[in-house]
N, CA, C and O atoms as a Tinker XYZ file with bonds, in Angstrom:
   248  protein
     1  N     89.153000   95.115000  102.174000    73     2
     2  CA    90.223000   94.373000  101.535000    64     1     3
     3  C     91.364000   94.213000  102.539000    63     2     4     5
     4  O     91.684000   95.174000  103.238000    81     3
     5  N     92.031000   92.959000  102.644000    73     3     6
     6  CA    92.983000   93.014000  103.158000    64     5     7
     7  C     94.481000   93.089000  103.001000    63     6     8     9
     8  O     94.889000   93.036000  101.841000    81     7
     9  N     95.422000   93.211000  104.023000    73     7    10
    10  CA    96.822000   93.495000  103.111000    64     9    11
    11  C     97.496000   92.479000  102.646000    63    10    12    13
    12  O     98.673000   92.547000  102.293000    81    11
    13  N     96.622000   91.221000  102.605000    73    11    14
    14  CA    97.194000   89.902000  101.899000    64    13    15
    15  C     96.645000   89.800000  100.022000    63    14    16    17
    16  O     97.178000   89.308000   99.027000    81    15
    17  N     95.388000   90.517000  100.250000    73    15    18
    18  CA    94.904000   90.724000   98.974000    64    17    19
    19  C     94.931000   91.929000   97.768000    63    18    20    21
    20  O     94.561000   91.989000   96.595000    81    19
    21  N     95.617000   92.903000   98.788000    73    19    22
    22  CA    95.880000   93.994000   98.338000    64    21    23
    23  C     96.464000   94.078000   96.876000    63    22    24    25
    24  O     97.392000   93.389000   96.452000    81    23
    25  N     95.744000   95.065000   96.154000    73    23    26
    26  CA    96.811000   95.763000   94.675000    64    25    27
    27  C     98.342000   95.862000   95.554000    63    26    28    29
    28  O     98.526000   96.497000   96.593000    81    27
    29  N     99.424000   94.979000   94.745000    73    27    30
    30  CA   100.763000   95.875000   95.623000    64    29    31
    31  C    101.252000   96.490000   94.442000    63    30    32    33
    32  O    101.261000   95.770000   93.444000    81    31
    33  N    101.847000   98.189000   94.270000    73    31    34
    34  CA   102.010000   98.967000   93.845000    64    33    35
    35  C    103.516000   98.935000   93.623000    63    34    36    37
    36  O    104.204000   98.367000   94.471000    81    35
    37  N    104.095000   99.498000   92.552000    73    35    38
    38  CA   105.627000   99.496000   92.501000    64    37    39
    39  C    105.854000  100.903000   92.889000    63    38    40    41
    40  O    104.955000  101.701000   93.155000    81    39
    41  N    107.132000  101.151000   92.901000    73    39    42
    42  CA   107.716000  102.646000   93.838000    64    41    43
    43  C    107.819000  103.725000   92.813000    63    42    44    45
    44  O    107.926000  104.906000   93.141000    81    43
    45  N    107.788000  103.337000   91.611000    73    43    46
    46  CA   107.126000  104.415000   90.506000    64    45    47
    47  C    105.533000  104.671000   89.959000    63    46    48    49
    48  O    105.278000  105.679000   89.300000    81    47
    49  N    104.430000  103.616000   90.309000    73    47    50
    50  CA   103.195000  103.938000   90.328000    64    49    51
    51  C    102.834000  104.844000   91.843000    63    50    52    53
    52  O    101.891000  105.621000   91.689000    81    51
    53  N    103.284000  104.845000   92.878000    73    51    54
    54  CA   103.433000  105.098000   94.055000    64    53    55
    55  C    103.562000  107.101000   93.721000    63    54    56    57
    56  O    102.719000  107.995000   93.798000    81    55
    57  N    105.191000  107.097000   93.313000    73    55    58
    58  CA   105.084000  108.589000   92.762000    64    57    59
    59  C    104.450000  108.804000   91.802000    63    58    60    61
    60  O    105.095000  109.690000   91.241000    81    59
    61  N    103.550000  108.579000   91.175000    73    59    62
    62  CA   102.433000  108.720000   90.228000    64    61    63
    63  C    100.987000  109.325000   90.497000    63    62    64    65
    64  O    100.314000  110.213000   89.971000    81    63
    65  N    100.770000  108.201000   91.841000    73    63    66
    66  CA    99.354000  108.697000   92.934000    64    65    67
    67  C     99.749000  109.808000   93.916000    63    66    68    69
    68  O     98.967000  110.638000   94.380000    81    67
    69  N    101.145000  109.710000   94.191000    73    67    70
    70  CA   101.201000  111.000000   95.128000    64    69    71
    71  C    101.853000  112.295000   94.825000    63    70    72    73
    72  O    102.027000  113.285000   95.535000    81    71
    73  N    102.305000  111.938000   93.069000    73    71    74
    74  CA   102.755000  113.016000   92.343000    64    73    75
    75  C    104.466000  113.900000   93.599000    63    74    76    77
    76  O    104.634000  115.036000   94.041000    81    75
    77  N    105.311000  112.611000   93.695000    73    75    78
    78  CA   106.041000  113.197000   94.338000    64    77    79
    79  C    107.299000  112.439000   93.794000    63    78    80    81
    80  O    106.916000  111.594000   92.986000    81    79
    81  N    108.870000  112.429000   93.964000    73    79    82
    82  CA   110.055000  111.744000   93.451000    64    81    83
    83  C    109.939000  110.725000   94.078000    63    82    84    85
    84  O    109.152000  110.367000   94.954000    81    83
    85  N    110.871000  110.208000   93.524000    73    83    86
    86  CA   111.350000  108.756000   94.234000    64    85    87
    87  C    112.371000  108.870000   95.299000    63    86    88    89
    88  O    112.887000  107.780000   95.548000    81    87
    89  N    112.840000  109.907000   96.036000    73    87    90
    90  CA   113.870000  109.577000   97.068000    64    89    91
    91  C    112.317000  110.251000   98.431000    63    90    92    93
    92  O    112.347000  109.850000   99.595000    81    91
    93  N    111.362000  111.072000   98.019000    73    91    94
    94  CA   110.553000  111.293000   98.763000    64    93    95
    95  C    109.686000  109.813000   99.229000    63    94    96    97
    96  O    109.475000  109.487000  100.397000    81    95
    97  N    109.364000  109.227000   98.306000    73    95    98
    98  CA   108.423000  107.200000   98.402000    64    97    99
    99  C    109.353000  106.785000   99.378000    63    98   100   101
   100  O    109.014000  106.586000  100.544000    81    99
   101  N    110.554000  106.638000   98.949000    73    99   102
   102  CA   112.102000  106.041000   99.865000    64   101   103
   103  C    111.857000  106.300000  101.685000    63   102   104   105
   104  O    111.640000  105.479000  102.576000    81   103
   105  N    111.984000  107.604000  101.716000    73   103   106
   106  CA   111.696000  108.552000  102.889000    64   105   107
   107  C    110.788000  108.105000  103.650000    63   106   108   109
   108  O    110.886000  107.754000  104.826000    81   107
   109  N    109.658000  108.121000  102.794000    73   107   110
   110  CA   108.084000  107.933000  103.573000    64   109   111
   111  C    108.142000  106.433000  104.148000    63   110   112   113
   112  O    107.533000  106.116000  105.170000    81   111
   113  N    109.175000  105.256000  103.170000    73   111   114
   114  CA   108.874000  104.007000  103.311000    64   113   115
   115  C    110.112000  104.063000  104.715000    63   114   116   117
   116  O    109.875000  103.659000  105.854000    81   115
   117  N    111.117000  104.527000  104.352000    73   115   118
   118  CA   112.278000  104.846000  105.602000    64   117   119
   119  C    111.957000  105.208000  107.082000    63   118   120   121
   120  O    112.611000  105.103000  108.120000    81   119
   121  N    110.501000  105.753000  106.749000    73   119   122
   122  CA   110.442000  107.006000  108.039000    64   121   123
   123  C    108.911000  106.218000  108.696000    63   122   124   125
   124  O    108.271000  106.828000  109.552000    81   123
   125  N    108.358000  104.610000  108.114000    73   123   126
   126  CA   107.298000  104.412000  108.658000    64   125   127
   127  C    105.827000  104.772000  108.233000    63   126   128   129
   128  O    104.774000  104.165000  108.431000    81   127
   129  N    106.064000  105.824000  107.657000    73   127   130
   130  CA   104.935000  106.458000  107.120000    64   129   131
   131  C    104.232000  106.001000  106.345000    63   130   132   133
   132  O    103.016000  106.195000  106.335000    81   131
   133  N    104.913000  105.235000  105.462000    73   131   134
   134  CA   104.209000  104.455000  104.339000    64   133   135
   135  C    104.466000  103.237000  104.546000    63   134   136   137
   136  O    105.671000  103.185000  104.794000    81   135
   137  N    103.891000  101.929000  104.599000    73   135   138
   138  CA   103.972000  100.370000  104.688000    64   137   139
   139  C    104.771000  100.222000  103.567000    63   138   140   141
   140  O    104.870000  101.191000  102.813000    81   139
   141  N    105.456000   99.030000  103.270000    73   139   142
   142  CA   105.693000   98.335000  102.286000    64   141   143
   143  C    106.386000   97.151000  102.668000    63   142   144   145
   144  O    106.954000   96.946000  103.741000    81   143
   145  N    106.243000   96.066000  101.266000    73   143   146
   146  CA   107.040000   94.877000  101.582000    64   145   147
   147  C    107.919000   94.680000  100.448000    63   146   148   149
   148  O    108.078000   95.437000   99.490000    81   147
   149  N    108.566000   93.368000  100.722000    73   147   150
   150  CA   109.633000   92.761000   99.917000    64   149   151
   151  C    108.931000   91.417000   99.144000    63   150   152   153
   152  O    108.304000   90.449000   99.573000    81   151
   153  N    109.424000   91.919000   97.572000    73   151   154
   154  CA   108.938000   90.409000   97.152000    64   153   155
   155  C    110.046000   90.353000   96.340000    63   154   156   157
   156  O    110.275000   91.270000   95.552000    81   155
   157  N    110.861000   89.259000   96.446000    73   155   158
   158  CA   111.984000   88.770000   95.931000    64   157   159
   159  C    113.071000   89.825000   95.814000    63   158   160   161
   160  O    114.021000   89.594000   95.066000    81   159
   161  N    113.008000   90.963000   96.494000    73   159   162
   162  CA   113.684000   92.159000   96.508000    64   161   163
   163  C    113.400000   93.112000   96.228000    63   162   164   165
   164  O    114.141000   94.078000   96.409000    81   163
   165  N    112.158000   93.207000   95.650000    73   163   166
   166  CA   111.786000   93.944000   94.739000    64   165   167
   167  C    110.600000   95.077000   96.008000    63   166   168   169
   168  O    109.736000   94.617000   96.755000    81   167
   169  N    110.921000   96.312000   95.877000    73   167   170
   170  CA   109.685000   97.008000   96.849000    64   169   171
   171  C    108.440000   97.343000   96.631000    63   170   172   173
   172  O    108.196000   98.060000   95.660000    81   171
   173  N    107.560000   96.971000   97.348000    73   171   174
   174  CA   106.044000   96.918000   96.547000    64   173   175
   175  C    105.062000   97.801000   97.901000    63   174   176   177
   176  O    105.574000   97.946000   99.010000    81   175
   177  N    104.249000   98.099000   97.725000    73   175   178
   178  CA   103.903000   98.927000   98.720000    64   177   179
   179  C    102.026000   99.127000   98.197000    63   178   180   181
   180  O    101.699000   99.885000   97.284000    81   179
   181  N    101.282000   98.502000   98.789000    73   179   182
   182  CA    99.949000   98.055000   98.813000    64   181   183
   183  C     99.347000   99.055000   99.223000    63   182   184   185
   184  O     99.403000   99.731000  100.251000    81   183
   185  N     98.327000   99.097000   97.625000    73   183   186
   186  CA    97.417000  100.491000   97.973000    64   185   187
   187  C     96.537000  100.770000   98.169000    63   186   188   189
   188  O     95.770000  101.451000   97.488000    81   187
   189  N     96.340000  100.093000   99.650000    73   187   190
   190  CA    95.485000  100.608000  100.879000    64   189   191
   191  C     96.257000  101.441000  101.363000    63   190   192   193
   192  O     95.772000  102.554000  101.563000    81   191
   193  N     97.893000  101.193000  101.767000    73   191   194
   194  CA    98.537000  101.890000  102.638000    64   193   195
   195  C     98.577000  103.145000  102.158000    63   194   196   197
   196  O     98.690000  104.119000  102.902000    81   195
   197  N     98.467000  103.243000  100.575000    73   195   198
   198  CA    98.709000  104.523000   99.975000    64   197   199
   199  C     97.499000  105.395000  100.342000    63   198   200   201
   200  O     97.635000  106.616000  100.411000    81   199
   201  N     96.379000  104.831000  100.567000    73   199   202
   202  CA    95.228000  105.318000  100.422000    64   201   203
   203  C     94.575000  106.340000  102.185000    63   202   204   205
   204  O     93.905000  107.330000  102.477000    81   203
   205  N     95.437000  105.110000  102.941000    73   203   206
   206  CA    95.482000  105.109000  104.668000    64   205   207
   207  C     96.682000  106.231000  104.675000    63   206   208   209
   208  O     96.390000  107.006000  105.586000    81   207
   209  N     97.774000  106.608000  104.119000    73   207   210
   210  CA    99.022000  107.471000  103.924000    64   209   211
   211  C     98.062000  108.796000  103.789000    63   210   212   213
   212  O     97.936000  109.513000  104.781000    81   211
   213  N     97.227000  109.203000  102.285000    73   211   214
   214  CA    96.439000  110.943000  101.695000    64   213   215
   215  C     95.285000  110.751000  103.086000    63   214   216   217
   216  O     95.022000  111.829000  103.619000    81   215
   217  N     94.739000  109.783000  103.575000    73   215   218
   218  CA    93.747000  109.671000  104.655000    64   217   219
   219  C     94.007000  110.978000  105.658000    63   218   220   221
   220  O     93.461000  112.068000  105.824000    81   219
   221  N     95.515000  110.035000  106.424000    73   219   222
   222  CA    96.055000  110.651000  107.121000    64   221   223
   223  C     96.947000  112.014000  107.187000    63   222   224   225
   224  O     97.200000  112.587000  108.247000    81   223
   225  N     97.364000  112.427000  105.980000    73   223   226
   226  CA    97.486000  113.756000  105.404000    64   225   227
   227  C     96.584000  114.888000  105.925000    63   226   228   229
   228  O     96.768000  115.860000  106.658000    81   227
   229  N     95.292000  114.259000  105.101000    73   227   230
   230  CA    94.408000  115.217000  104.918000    64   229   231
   231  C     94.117000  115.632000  106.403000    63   230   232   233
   232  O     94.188000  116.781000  106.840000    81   231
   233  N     93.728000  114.335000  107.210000    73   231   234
   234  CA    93.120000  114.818000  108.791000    64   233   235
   235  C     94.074000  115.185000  109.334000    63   234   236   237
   236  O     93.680000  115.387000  110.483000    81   235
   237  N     95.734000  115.563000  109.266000    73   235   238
   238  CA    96.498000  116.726000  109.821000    64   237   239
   239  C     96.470000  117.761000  109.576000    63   238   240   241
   240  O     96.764000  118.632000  110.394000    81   239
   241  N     95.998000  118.071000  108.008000    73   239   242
   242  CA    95.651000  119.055000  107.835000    64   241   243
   243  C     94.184000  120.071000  108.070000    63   242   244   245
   244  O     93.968000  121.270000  107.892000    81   243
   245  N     93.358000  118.939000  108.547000    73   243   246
   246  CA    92.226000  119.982000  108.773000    64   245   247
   247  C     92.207000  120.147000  110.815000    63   246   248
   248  O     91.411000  120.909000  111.365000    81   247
């Protein structure tokens, strides 16, 4: 799938899948870590990136 076709996710389904607050989503989107875009202002964040984000988690952690 690509990131033109992507599910885009709002910044409260986001802390939902990663079971974390909303100034932590902010952070991650602040700090690079997590992709996201702008649609009419609104922050949306496509969940592949979310998926490519626990990916990359996990393989720091092992």
């Amino acid at each position: 799938m690509t990131t033109a076709t992507a599910e885009l996710l709002t910044v409260p389904e986001v802390m939902k899948r990663l079971r974390v607050g909303r100034t932590k989503v902010y952070d991650l989107i602040r700090t690079h870590r997590l992709v996201s875009i702008k649609v009419d202002g609104c922050r949306r964040i496509p969940a592949d990136a979310v998926g490519a984000f626990i990916q990359q988690q996990i393989e720091r952690g092992a």
